[in-house]
Short mmCIF file of C-alpha atoms in Angstrom, two decimals:
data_model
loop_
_atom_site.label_atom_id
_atom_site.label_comp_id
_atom_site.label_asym_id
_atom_site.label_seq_id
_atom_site.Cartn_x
_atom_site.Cartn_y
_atom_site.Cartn_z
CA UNK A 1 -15.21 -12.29 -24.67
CA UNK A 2 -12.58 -10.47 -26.42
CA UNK A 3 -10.67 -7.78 -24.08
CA UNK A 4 -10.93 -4.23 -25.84
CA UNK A 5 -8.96 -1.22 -24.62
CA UNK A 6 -10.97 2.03 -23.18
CA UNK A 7 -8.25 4.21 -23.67
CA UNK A 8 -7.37 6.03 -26.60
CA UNK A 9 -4.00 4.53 -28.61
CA UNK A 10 -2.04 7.26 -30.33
CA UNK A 11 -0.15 9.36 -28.68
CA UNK A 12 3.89 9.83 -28.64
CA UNK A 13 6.25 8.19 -26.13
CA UNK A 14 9.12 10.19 -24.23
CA UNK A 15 10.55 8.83 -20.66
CA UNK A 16 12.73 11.45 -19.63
CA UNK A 17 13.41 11.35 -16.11
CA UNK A 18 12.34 14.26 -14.87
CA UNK A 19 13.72 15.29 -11.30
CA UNK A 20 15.51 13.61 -7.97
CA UNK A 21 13.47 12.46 -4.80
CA UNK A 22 15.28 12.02 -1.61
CA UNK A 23 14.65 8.45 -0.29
CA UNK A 24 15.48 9.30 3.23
CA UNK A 25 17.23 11.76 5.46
CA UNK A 26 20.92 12.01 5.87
CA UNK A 27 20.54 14.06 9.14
CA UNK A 28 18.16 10.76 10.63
CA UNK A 29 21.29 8.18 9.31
CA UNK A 30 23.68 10.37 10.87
CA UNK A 31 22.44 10.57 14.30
CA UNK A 32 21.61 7.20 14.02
CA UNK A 33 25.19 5.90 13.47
CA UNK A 34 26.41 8.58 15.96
CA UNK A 35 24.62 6.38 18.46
CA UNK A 36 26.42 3.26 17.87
CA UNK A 37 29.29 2.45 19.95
CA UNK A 38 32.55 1.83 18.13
CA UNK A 39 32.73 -1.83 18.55
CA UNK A 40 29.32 -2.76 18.04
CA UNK A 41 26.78 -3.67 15.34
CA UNK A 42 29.40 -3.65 12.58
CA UNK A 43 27.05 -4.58 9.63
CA UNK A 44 24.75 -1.88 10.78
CA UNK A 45 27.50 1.04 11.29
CA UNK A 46 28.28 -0.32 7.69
CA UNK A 47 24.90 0.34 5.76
CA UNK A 48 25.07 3.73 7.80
CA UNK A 49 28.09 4.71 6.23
CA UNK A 50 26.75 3.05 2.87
CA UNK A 51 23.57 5.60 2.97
CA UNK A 52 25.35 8.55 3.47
CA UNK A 53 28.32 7.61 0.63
CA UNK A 54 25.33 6.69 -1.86
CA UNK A 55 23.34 9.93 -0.87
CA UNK A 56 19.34 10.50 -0.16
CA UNK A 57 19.02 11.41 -3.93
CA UNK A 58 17.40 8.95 -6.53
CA UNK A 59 15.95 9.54 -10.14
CA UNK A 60 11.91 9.62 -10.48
CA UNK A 61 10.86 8.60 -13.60
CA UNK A 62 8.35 10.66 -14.98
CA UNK A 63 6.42 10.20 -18.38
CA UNK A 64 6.03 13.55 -20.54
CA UNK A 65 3.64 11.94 -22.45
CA UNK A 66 1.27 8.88 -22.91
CA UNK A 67 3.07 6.38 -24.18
CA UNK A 68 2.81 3.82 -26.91
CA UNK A 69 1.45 0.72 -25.93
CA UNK A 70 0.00 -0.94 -29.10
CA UNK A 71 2.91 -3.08 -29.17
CA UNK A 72 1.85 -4.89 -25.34
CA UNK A 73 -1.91 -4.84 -25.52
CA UNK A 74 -1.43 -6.92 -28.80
CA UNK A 75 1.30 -8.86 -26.85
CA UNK A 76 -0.55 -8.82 -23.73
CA UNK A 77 -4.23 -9.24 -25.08
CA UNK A 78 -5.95 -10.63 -22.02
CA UNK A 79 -4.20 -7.88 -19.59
CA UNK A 80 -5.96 -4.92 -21.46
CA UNK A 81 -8.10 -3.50 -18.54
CA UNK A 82 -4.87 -3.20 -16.34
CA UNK A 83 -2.75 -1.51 -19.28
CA UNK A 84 -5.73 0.74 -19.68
CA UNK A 85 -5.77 1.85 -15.82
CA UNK A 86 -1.87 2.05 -16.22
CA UNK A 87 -2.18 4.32 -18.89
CA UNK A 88 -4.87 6.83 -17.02
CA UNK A 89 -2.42 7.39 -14.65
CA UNK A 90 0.37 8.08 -16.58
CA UNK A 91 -2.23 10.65 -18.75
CA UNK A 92 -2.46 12.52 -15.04
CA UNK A 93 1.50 12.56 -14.24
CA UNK A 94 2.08 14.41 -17.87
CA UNK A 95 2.56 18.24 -18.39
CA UNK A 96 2.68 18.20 -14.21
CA UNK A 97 5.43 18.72 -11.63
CA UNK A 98 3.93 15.22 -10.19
CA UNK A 99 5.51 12.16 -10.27
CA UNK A 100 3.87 8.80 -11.53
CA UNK A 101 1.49 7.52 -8.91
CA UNK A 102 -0.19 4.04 -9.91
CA UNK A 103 -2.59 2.27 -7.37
CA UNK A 104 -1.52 -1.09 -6.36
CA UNK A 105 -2.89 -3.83 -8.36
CA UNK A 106 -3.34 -7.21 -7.90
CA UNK A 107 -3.42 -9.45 -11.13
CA UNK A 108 -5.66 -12.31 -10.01
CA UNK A 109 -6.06 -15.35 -12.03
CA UNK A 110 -4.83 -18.78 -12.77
CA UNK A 111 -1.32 -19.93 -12.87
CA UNK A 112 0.47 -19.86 -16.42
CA UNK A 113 -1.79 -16.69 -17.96
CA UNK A 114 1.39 -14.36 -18.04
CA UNK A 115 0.60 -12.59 -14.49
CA UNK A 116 4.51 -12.16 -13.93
CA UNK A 117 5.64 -11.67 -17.10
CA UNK A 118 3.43 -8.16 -17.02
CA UNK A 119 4.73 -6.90 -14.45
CA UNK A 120 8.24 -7.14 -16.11
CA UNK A 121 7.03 -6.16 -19.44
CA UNK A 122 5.23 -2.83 -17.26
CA UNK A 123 8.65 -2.51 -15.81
CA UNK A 124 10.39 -2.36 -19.25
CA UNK A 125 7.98 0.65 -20.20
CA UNK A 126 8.28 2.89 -17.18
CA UNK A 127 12.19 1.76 -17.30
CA UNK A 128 12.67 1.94 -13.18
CA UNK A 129 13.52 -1.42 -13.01
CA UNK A 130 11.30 -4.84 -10.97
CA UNK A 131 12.37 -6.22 -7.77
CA UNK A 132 10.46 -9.66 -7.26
CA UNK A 133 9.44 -10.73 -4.13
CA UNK A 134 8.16 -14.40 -4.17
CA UNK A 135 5.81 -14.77 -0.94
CA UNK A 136 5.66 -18.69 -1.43
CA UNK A 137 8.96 -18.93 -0.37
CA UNK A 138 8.56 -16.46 2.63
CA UNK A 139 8.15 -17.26 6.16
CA UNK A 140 8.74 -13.99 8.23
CA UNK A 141 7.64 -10.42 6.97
CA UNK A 142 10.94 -9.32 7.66
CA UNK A 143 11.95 -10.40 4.07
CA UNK A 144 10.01 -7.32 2.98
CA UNK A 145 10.20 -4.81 6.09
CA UNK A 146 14.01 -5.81 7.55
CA UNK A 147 14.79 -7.66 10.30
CA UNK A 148 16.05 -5.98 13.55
CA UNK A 149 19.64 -5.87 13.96
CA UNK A 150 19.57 -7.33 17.30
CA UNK A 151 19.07 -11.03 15.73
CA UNK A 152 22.07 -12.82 14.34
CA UNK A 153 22.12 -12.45 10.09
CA UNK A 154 19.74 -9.97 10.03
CA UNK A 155 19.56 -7.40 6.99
CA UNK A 156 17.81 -5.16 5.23
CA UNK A 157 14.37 -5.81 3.81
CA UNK A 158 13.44 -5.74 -0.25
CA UNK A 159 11.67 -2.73 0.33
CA UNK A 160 15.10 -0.65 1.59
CA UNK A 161 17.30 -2.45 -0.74
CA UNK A 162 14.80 -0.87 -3.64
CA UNK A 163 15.06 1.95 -2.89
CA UNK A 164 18.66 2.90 -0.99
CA UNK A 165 20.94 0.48 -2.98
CA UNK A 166 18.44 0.84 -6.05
CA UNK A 167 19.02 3.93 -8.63
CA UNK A 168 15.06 4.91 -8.21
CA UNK A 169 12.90 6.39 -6.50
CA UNK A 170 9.81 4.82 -8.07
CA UNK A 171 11.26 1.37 -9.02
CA UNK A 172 8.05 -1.55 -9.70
CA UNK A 173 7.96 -4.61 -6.68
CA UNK A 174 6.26 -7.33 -7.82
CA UNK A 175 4.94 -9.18 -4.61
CA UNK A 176 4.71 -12.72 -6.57
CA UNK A 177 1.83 -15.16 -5.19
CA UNK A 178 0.50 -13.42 -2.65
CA UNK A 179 -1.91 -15.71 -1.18
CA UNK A 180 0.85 -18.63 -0.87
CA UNK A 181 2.37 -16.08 2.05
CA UNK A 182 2.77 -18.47 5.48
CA UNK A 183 1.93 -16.73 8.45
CA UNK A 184 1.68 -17.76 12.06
CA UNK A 185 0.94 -15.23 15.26
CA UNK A 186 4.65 -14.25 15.73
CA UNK A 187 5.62 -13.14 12.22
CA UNK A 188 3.20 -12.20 9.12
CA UNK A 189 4.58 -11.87 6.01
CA UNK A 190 2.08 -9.49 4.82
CA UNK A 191 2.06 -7.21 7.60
CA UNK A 192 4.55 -4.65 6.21
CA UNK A 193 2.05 -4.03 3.01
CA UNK A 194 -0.61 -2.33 5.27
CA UNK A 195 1.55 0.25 5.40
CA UNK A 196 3.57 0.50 2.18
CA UNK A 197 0.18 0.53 0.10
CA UNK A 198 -1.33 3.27 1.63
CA UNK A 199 0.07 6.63 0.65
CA UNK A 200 0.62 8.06 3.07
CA UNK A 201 2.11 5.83 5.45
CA UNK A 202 4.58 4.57 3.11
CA UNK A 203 5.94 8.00 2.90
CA UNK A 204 7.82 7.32 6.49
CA UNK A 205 8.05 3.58 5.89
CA UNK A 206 10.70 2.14 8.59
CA UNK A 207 12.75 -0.50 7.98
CA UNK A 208 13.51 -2.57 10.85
CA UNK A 209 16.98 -3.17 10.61
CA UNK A 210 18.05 0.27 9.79
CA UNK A 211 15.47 1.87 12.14
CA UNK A 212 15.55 5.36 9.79
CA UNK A 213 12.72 6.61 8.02
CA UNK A 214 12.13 5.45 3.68
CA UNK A 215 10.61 7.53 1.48
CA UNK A 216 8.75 4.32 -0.39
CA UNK A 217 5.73 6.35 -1.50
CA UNK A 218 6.38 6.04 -4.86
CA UNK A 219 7.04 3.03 -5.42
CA UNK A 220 4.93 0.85 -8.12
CA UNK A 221 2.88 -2.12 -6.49
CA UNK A 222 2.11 -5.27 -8.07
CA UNK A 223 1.05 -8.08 -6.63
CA UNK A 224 -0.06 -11.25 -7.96
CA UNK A 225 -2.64 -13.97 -6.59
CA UNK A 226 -4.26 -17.60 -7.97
CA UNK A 227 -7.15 -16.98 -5.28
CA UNK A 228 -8.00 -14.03 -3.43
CA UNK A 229 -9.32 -16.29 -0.10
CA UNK A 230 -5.98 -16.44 0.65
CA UNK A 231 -5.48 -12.42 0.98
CA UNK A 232 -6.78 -10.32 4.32
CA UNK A 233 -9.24 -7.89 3.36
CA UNK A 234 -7.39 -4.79 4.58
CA UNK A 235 -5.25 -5.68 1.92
CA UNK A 236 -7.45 -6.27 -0.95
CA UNK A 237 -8.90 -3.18 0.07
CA UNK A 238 -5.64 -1.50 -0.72
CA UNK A 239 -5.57 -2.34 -4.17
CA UNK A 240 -7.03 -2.43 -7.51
CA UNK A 241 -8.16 -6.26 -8.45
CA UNK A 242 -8.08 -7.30 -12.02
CA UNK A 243 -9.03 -10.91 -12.67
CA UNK A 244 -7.03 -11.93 -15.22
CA UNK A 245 -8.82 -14.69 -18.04
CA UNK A 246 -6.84 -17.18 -20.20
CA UNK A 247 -6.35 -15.60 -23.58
CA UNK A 248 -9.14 -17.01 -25.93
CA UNK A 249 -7.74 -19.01 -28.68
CA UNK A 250 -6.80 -16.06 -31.28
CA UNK A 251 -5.59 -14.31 -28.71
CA UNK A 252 -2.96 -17.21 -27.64
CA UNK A 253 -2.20 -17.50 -31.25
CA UNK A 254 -1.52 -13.64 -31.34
CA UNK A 255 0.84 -13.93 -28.26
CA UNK A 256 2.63 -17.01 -29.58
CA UNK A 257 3.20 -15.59 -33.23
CA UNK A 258 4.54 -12.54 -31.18
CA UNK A 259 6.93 -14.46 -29.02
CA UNK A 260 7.95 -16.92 -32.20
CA UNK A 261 8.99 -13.60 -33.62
CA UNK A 262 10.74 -11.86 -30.54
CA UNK A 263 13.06 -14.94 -30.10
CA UNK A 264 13.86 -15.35 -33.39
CA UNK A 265 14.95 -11.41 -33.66
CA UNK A 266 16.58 -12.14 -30.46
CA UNK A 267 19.52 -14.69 -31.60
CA UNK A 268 22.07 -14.75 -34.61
CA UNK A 269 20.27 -18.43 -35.45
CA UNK A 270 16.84 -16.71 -36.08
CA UNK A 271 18.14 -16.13 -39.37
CA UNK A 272 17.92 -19.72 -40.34
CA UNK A 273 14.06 -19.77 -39.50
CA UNK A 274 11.21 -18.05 -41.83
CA UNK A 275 9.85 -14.83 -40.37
CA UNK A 276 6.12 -15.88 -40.02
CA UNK A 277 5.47 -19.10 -37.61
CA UNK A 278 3.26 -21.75 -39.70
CA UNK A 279 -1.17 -22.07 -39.12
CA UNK A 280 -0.30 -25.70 -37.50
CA UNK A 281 2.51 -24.19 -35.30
CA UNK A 282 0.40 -21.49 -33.79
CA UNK A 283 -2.85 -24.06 -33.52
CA UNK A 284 -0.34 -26.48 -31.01
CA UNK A 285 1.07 -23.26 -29.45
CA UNK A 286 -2.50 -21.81 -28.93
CA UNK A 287 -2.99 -24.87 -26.46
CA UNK A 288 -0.09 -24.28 -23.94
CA UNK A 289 0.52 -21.79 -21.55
CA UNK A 290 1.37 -18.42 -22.12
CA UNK A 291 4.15 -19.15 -19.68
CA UNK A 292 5.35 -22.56 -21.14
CA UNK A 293 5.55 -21.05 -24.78
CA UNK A 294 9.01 -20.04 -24.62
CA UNK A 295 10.08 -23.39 -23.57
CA UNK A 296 8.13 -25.02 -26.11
CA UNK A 297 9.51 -22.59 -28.82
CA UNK A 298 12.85 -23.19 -27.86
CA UNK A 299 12.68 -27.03 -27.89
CA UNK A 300 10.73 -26.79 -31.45
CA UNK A 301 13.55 -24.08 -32.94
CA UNK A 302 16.50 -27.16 -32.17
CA UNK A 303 14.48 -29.84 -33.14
CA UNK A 304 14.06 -28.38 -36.46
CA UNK A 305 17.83 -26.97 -36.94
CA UNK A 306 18.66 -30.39 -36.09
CA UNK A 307 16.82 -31.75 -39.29
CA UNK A 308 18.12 -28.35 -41.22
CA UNK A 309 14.64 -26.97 -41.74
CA UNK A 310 13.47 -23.51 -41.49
CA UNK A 311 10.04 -23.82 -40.40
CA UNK A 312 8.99 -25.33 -36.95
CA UNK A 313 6.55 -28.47 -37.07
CA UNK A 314 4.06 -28.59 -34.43
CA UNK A 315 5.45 -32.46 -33.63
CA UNK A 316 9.39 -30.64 -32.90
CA UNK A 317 7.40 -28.88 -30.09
CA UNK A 318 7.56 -30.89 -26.34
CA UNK A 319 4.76 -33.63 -26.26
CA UNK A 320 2.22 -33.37 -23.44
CA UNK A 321 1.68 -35.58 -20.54
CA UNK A 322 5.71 -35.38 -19.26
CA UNK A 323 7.08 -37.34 -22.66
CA UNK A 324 10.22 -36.07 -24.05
CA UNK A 325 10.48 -34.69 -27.30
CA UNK A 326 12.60 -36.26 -30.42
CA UNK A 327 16.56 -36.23 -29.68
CA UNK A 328 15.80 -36.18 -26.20
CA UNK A 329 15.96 -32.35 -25.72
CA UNK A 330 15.44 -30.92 -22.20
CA UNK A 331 11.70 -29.55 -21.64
#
C-alpha cells in the first residue's frame, strides 16, 4: 500500500533558534566540587571545573513555522506516518514561547529499510545535531547514564556528554537497535530510558558519574528496533511505535533516483555523469537495500568512469551473492 501523508504540505520553513535553556545548575556543580578533597578524583574535579567554564546555558531550537518537508517524504517515502507525527508537533511549538517537544519513537522494522538514516536526515531538519548510541555493542547501562566515579575509567554517559559538552539543549539521540541491548541482573542497559523518556523525570536526570542534576527533558528520542520482543514493555509504553515497511518498488526507484542525484551534486566528478539515472539502472537499484544503495552507486559511478561513459549500466553495479564487481572494486 502506498504511504500517503495526513498532514498538510505547504507552509514556509524558518529555524531560528529561539531562546537558551539551562542544562543544569551551577550552584549544584559548585558545591559538588567544593566537596572533593584536593588530591582526589582528579577526572571528576576536572568535568566540575569543565561545567562551570562551559556554563548551564545551551541554545533550544525552536521552529517558527512548519517546515518544508516535500523534499524527505519523497526521499523518505515509506517513513511518511512518522514525518507526519513529526510535523504535528512542530505545528504546536510555533507562534508559542514552548520549545519543540516530540514523543519518543521507535522506528520498528527490518534491517536495511533506512531506519537510521531518518533519524539523521530528522536531525538535519531540526539542525540540533544526532548523537548515536548503538545498544548492540553495549553491555552496561552506564554507557548511557555514566558510570560512578568510584570505578577505575569511569566517565560520563552519552546522555551528559549531549547535553553539557553538546551546544543544545534539545539535540536528537538515536538509541540504534534497541532490542540487541545485553542485559544481565547487575547492569541493564536500558534501565536509564525509564527515566529519560518520561517527561518529567528526565527533567532532573542524574548522571552517575557527575552525581548533579541534567536538564535532558528536551531532548529528541529515537530509537530503533528489528523486533519489538526484544524491548520491556515499560518501555514500549514510553514511546510512539511506527512499523516501518520496505518501500514498494516505485517507491525504491524514487529513493534511488534521489540518491543517484544527491551524490552526483555532491562531487566535482558528477559532472561527467547525465543528470537523470537510466529505467534499467533504477529497475537493479529498486532491488537492493535502501541502505546498500550508496555503495552500489558508488561502485557503478567508477565502473563506468573507468570505461569513460556517462551513464551507469545496471551490470557496473556490485553483483549479488558476495561476487565482486568488474576491475575488482571494493563492495
Amino acid at each position: 500500500m502506498e504511504s500517503r501523508s495526513l498532514v498538510p504540505q505547504s507552509s514556509n520553513f524558518q529555524l531560528p533558534i529561539a531562546q537558551m535553556r539551562s542544562v543544569f545548575q551551577p550552584a549544584e556543580v559548585e558545591r559538588k566540587l567544593a566537596q572533593l578533597s584536593e588530591h582526589e578524583h582528579e577526572s571528576l574535579r576536572n568535568t566540575y571545573q569543565r561545567m562551570l567554564e562551559r556554563g548551564p546555558e545551551r541554545f533550544q531550537v525552536k521552529p517558527h513555522g512548519v517546515p518544508r518537508m516535500a523534499e524527505l517524504y519523497e526521499s523518505l517515502p515509506n517513513f511518511t506516518e512518522v514525518l507526519d507525527d513529526v510535523k504535528r508537533h512542530v505545528a504546536l511549538s510555533q507562534d508559542s514561547r514552548d520549545g519543540l517537544e516530540v514523543t519518543p519513537m521507535l522506528l520498528l522494522g527490518p534491517p536495511g529499510i533506512g531506519k537510521t538514516h531518518f533519524a539523521k536526515q530528522l536531525a538535519d531538519l531540526l539542525g540540533t545535531g544526532m548523537s548515536l548510541v548503538p545498544m548492540s555493542s553495549m553491555t552496561a547501562g552506564w554507557l548511557l547514564s555514566g558510570a560512578s566515579s568510584q570505578w577505575k575509567g569511569a566517565r560520563p554517559g552519552k546522555v551528559f556528554e549531549a547535553l553539557v559538552e553538546g551546544q543544545y539543549a534539545n539535540p536528537v539521540i538515536v538509541v540504534d537497535e534497541i532490542d540487541k541491548a545485553s542485559a544481565d541482573a547487575q547492569y541493564d542497559p536500558l534501565g536509564a530510558l525509564y527515566s529519560l523518556l518520561e517527561h518529567d523525570t528526565a527533567g532532573t536526570f542524574v548522571d552517575e558519574f557527575a552525581e548533579v542534576s541534567i536538564d535532558a527533558s528536551q531532548v529528541l528520542w529515537i530509537t530503533t528496533a528489528n523486533d519489538a520482543r526484544g524491548i520491556p514493555d515499560p518501555i514500549l509504553n514510553r514511546m510512539n511505535v511506527f512499523e516501518i515497511e520496505a518501500p514498494t518498488p516505485a517507491q525504491a526507484r524514487e529513493i534511488a533516483r534521489r540518491l543517484y542525484q544527491g551524490i552526483r551534486r555532491q562531487h566535482d566528478w558528477g559532472q561527467h555523469f547525465d543528470e537523470e539515472p537510466g529505467d534499467s539502472l533504477l529497475d537493479a537499484l529498486a532491488e537492493v537495500a535502501p541502505r546498500e544503495m550508496r555503495r552500489a552507486l558508488m561502485t557503478g559511478f567508477g565502473n563506468a568512469r573507468l570505461d569513460r561513459r556517462d551513464q551507469i549500466q545496471a551490470d557496473d553495479l556490485p553483483r549479488s551473492g558476495g561476487s565482486r564487481p568488474r576491475m575488482g572494486f571494493v563492495q
